[in-house]
PDB file of C-alpha atoms in Angstrom:
ATOM      1  CA  MET F   1     -11.754  45.940 -27.355  1.00 72.00           C
ATOM      2  CA  ARG F   2     -11.917  42.368 -28.679  1.00 80.00           C
ATOM      3  CA  ALA F   3      -8.124  42.296 -29.066  1.00 77.00           C
ATOM      4  CA  LEU F   4      -7.759  43.386 -25.440  1.00 81.00           C
ATOM      5  CA  VAL F   5     -10.000  40.533 -24.226  1.00 86.00           C
ATOM      6  CA  VAL F   6      -8.017  38.027 -26.305  1.00 84.00           C
ATOM      7  CA  ALA F   7      -4.749  39.414 -24.927  1.00 85.00           C
ATOM      8  CA  ILE F   8      -6.050  39.126 -21.357  1.00 89.00           C
ATOM      9  CA  VAL F   9      -7.114  35.499 -21.943  1.00 90.00           C
ATOM     10  CA  PHE F  10      -3.721  34.701 -23.514  1.00 89.00           C
ATOM     11  CA  ALA F  11      -1.960  36.370 -20.583  1.00 91.00           C
ATOM     12  CA  LEU F  12      -3.963  34.346 -18.051  1.00 93.00           C
ATOM     13  CA  VAL F  13      -3.436  31.056 -19.890  1.00 94.00           C
ATOM     14  CA  GLY F  14       0.252  31.892 -20.323  1.00 93.00           C
ATOM     15  CA  ALA F  15       0.649  32.785 -16.661  1.00 94.00           C
ATOM     16  CA  VAL F  16      -1.061  29.604 -15.438  1.00 95.00           C
ATOM     17  CA  ALA F  17       0.906  27.372 -17.842  1.00 96.00           C
ATOM     18  CA  SER F  18       4.157  29.127 -16.902  1.00 95.00           C
ATOM     19  CA  VAL F  19       3.539  28.739 -13.163  1.00 96.00           C
ATOM     20  CA  PHE F  20       2.712  25.036 -13.496  1.00 96.00           C
ATOM     21  CA  GLY F  21       5.648  24.581 -15.886  1.00 96.00           C
ATOM     22  CA  ALA F  22       8.034  26.241 -13.455  1.00 96.00           C
ATOM     23  CA  TYR F  23       6.658  24.125 -10.599  1.00 97.00           C
ATOM     24  CA  SER F  24       7.061  20.977 -12.698  1.00 96.00           C
ATOM     25  CA  TYR F  25      10.631  21.985 -13.610  1.00 97.00           C
ATOM     26  CA  VAL F  26      11.616  22.586  -9.969  1.00 97.00           C
ATOM     27  CA  SER F  27       9.910  19.360  -8.861  1.00 96.00           C
ATOM     28  CA  THR F  28      11.785  17.391 -11.521  1.00 96.00           C
ATOM     29  CA  LYS F  29      15.128  18.953 -10.527  1.00 97.00           C
ATOM     30  CA  ASP F  30      14.430  18.118  -6.864  1.00 96.00           C
ATOM     31  CA  TRP F  31      13.419  14.541  -7.790  1.00 93.00           C
ATOM     32  CA  ILE F  32      16.647  14.026  -9.741  1.00 96.00           C
ATOM     33  CA  ALA F  33      18.750  15.514  -6.905  1.00 96.00           C
ATOM     34  CA  ARG F  34      17.381  13.125  -4.277  1.00 95.00           C
ATOM     35  CA  SER F  35      17.183  10.069  -6.555  1.00 96.00           C
ATOM     36  CA  ALA F  36      19.573   7.191  -6.960  1.00 96.00           C
ATOM     37  CA  LYS F  37      20.332   5.569 -10.308  1.00 96.00           C
ATOM     38  CA  ALA F  38      20.098   1.883 -11.119  1.00 96.00           C
ATOM     39  CA  GLU F  39      20.229  -0.323 -14.185  1.00 97.00           C
ATOM     40  CA  ALA F  40      16.845  -1.953 -14.719  1.00 97.00           C
ATOM     41  CA  VAL F  41      15.159  -4.401 -17.032  1.00 97.00           C
ATOM     42  CA  VAL F  42      11.548  -4.105 -18.211  1.00 97.00           C
ATOM     43  CA  THR F  43       9.746  -7.255 -17.068  1.00 97.00           C
ATOM     44  CA  GLU F  44       6.304  -6.461 -18.497  1.00 96.00           C
ATOM     45  CA  ASN F  45       4.076  -3.704 -19.828  1.00 96.00           C
ATOM     46  CA  ILE F  46       0.818  -3.401 -17.916  1.00 95.00           C
ATOM     47  CA  ALA F  47      -2.253  -2.141 -19.771  1.00 94.00           C
ATOM     48  CA  VAL F  48      -3.827   0.829 -17.994  1.00 93.00           C
ATOM     49  CA  ARG F  49      -6.954   2.727 -19.008  1.00 90.00           C
ATOM     50  CA  ASP F  50      -7.446   6.464 -18.787  1.00 82.00           C
ATOM     51  CA  ASP F  51     -10.706   8.259 -17.994  1.00 82.00           C
ATOM     52  CA  LYS F  52     -11.710   7.987 -21.682  1.00 86.00           C
ATOM     53  CA  ASN F  53     -11.176   4.206 -21.545  1.00 87.00           C
ATOM     54  CA  LYS F  54      -8.138   4.395 -23.860  1.00 91.00           C
ATOM     55  CA  VAL F  55      -5.397   1.845 -23.253  1.00 93.00           C
ATOM     56  CA  ALA F  56      -1.780   2.755 -22.572  1.00 93.00           C
ATOM     57  CA  TYR F  57       1.080   0.607 -21.321  1.00 95.00           C
ATOM     58  CA  ALA F  58       3.058   1.229 -18.146  1.00 95.00           C
ATOM     59  CA  PRO F  59       6.411  -0.548 -17.925  1.00 96.00           C
ATOM     60  CA  VAL F  60       7.323  -2.601 -14.888  1.00 97.00           C
ATOM     61  CA  TYR F  61      10.991  -2.280 -13.922  1.00 97.00           C
ATOM     62  CA  LYS F  62      13.134  -4.768 -12.022  1.00 97.00           C
ATOM     63  CA  PHE F  63      16.319  -3.369 -10.482  1.00 97.00           C
ATOM     64  CA  ALA F  64      18.568  -3.573  -7.445  1.00 96.00           C
ATOM     65  CA  THR F  65      18.966  -0.668  -5.041  1.00 95.00           C
ATOM     66  CA  ALA F  66      22.380   0.559  -3.909  1.00 93.00           C
ATOM     67  CA  ASP F  67      22.163  -1.768  -0.889  1.00 93.00           C
ATOM     68  CA  GLY F  68      21.339  -4.770  -3.117  1.00 94.00           C
ATOM     69  CA  LYS F  69      17.614  -5.038  -2.431  1.00 95.00           C
ATOM     70  CA  GLU F  70      15.701  -6.260  -5.497  1.00 96.00           C
ATOM     71  CA  ILE F  71      12.765  -4.022  -6.451  1.00 96.00           C
ATOM     72  CA  VAL F  72       9.944  -4.561  -8.932  1.00 97.00           C
ATOM     73  CA  ALA F  73       7.978  -1.364  -9.563  1.00 95.00           C
ATOM     74  CA  GLN F  74       5.489  -0.074 -12.104  1.00 95.00           C
ATOM     75  CA  SER F  75       6.179   3.263 -13.754  1.00 92.00           C
ATOM     76  CA  SER F  76       3.697   6.067 -13.138  1.00 87.00           C
ATOM     77  CA  SER F  77       3.928   7.031 -16.814  1.00 90.00           C
ATOM     78  CA  SER F  78       2.348   5.104 -19.659  1.00 91.00           C
ATOM     79  CA  SER F  79       2.158   5.345 -23.429  1.00 92.00           C
ATOM     80  CA  ASN F  80       0.637   3.717 -26.481  1.00 91.00           C
ATOM     81  CA  PRO F  81       2.525   2.054 -27.993  1.00 93.00           C
ATOM     82  CA  ALA F  82       4.643   0.905 -25.073  1.00 93.00           C
ATOM     83  CA  SER F  83       7.801   2.965 -24.577  1.00 92.00           C
ATOM     84  CA  TYR F  84       9.977  -0.038 -23.782  1.00 95.00           C
ATOM     85  CA  ALA F  85      10.034  -3.649 -24.912  1.00 95.00           C
ATOM     86  CA  VAL F  86       9.987  -6.479 -22.386  1.00 96.00           C
ATOM     87  CA  GLY F  87      13.599  -7.406 -21.694  1.00 96.00           C
ATOM     88  CA  GLU F  88      14.907  -3.951 -22.595  1.00 96.00           C
ATOM     89  CA  ARG F  89      17.567  -2.566 -20.261  1.00 97.00           C
ATOM     90  CA  LEU F  90      17.614   1.067 -19.181  1.00 96.00           C
ATOM     91  CA  THR F  91      18.697   3.399 -16.409  1.00 96.00           C
ATOM     92  CA  VAL F  92      16.040   4.330 -13.851  1.00 96.00           C
ATOM     93  CA  LEU F  93      15.913   6.850 -11.051  1.00 96.00           C
ATOM     94  CA  TYR F  94      14.351   5.825  -7.757  1.00 95.00           C
ATOM     95  CA  ASP F  95      13.734   7.442  -4.407  1.00 94.00           C
ATOM     96  CA  PRO F  96      16.022   5.731  -1.858  1.00 95.00           C
ATOM     97  CA  ALA F  97      13.386   6.289   0.847  1.00 93.00           C
ATOM     98  CA  ILE F  98      10.622   4.782  -1.340  1.00 93.00           C
ATOM     99  CA  PRO F  99      12.345   2.549  -3.922  1.00 93.00           C
ATOM    100  CA  THR F 100       9.069   1.716  -5.674  1.00 93.00           C
ATOM    101  CA  SER F 101       8.838   5.397  -6.634  1.00 93.00           C
ATOM    102  CA  VAL F 102      10.685   5.020  -9.932  1.00 95.00           C
ATOM    103  CA  SER F 103      11.078   6.778 -13.262  1.00 93.00           C
ATOM    104  CA  ALA F 104      13.050   6.068 -16.408  1.00 94.00           C
ATOM    105  CA  ASP F 105      16.082   8.330 -16.744  1.00 95.00           C
ATOM    106  CA  SER F 106      14.832   9.787 -20.035  1.00 92.00           C
ATOM    107  CA  PHE F 107      13.865  13.170 -21.405  1.00 93.00           C
ATOM    108  CA  LEU F 108      10.261  12.091 -22.024  1.00 89.00           C
ATOM    109  CA  ASP F 109       9.685  10.771 -18.515  1.00 91.00           C
ATOM    110  CA  LEU F 110      11.464  13.615 -16.740  1.00 94.00           C
ATOM    111  CA  TRP F 111      11.239  16.766 -18.826  1.00 95.00           C
ATOM    112  CA  LEU F 112       8.297  16.464 -21.258  1.00 94.00           C
ATOM    113  CA  LEU F 113       5.686  18.094 -19.003  1.00 94.00           C
ATOM    114  CA  PRO F 114       7.760  21.137 -17.945  1.00 96.00           C
ATOM    115  CA  THR F 115       8.929  21.598 -21.545  1.00 96.00           C
ATOM    116  CA  ILE F 116       5.380  21.611 -22.917  1.00 96.00           C
ATOM    117  CA  LEU F 117       3.994  23.870 -20.198  1.00 96.00           C
ATOM    118  CA  LEU F 118       6.831  26.390 -20.374  1.00 95.00           C
ATOM    119  CA  GLY F 119       6.946  26.149 -24.171  1.00 96.00           C
ATOM    120  CA  ILE F 120       3.298  27.158 -24.382  1.00 95.00           C
ATOM    121  CA  GLY F 121       3.049  29.426 -21.344  1.00 95.00           C
ATOM    122  CA  ALA F 122       6.125  31.609 -21.734  1.00 94.00           C
ATOM    123  CA  PRO F 123       5.443  32.747 -25.335  1.00 94.00           C
ATOM    124  CA  LEU F 124       1.779  33.445 -24.543  1.00 93.00           C
ATOM    125  CA  LEU F 125       2.707  35.424 -21.460  1.00 91.00           C
ATOM    126  CA  LEU F 126       5.563  37.330 -23.121  1.00 92.00           C
ATOM    127  CA  GLY F 127       3.470  38.043 -26.220  1.00 91.00           C
ATOM    128  CA  SER F 128       0.657  39.396 -24.050  1.00 90.00           C
ATOM    129  CA  ILE F 129       3.068  41.584 -22.105  1.00 91.00           C
ATOM    130  CA  ALA F 130       4.429  42.943 -25.389  1.00 91.00           C
ATOM    131  CA  PHE F 131       0.869  43.614 -26.589  1.00 88.00           C
ATOM    132  CA  PHE F 132      -0.001  45.470 -23.369  1.00 87.00           C
ATOM    133  CA  ALA F 133       3.226  47.493 -23.617  1.00 88.00           C
ATOM    134  CA  LEU F 134       2.428  48.486 -27.202  1.00 88.00           C
ATOM    135  CA  LEU F 135      -1.139  49.324 -26.203  1.00 84.00           C
ATOM    136  CA  LEU F 136       0.061  51.576 -23.367  1.00 84.00           C
ATOM    137  CA  LEU F 137       2.537  53.240 -25.713  1.00 88.00           C
ATOM    138  CA  ALA F 138      -0.236  53.910 -28.232  1.00 84.00           C
ATOM    139  CA  ILE F 139      -2.501  55.343 -25.512  1.00 83.00           C
ATOM    140  CA  ARG F 140       0.243  57.680 -24.246  1.00 87.00           C
ATOM    141  CA  ARG F 141       0.919  58.960 -27.757  1.00 87.00           C
ATOM    142  CA  GLY F 142      -2.743  59.711 -28.139  1.00 71.00           C
TER     143      GLY F 142
END
């Protein structure tokens, strides 16, 4: 009975993580499809605090849009230590309709969240399904 409860919990956690991971994956693909690329330079790293009062650093990018408009925008992602040094050049993706909506064109900024969620959720969900299948097989055999 205890194993069944654990399997149900794993299945629920796996399902939720997989759904959010799939949503994050599709959202990231859509973001990339509608984005434009630009070469940017990091002008500063702004200290931001999370809800636990820990400090992380969000890079500020300076780049020109396809029509030549100069944009300075802070990344929505942050890290400690800072991901990029001031003066570092990199490729960014930005929304042409909202050029201040910007992200570094990197695996960590784009794909880390869906990778973690699907990497945790899918094995939990598939393992739980396998457990339930084996349980049903054992019940049918008596």
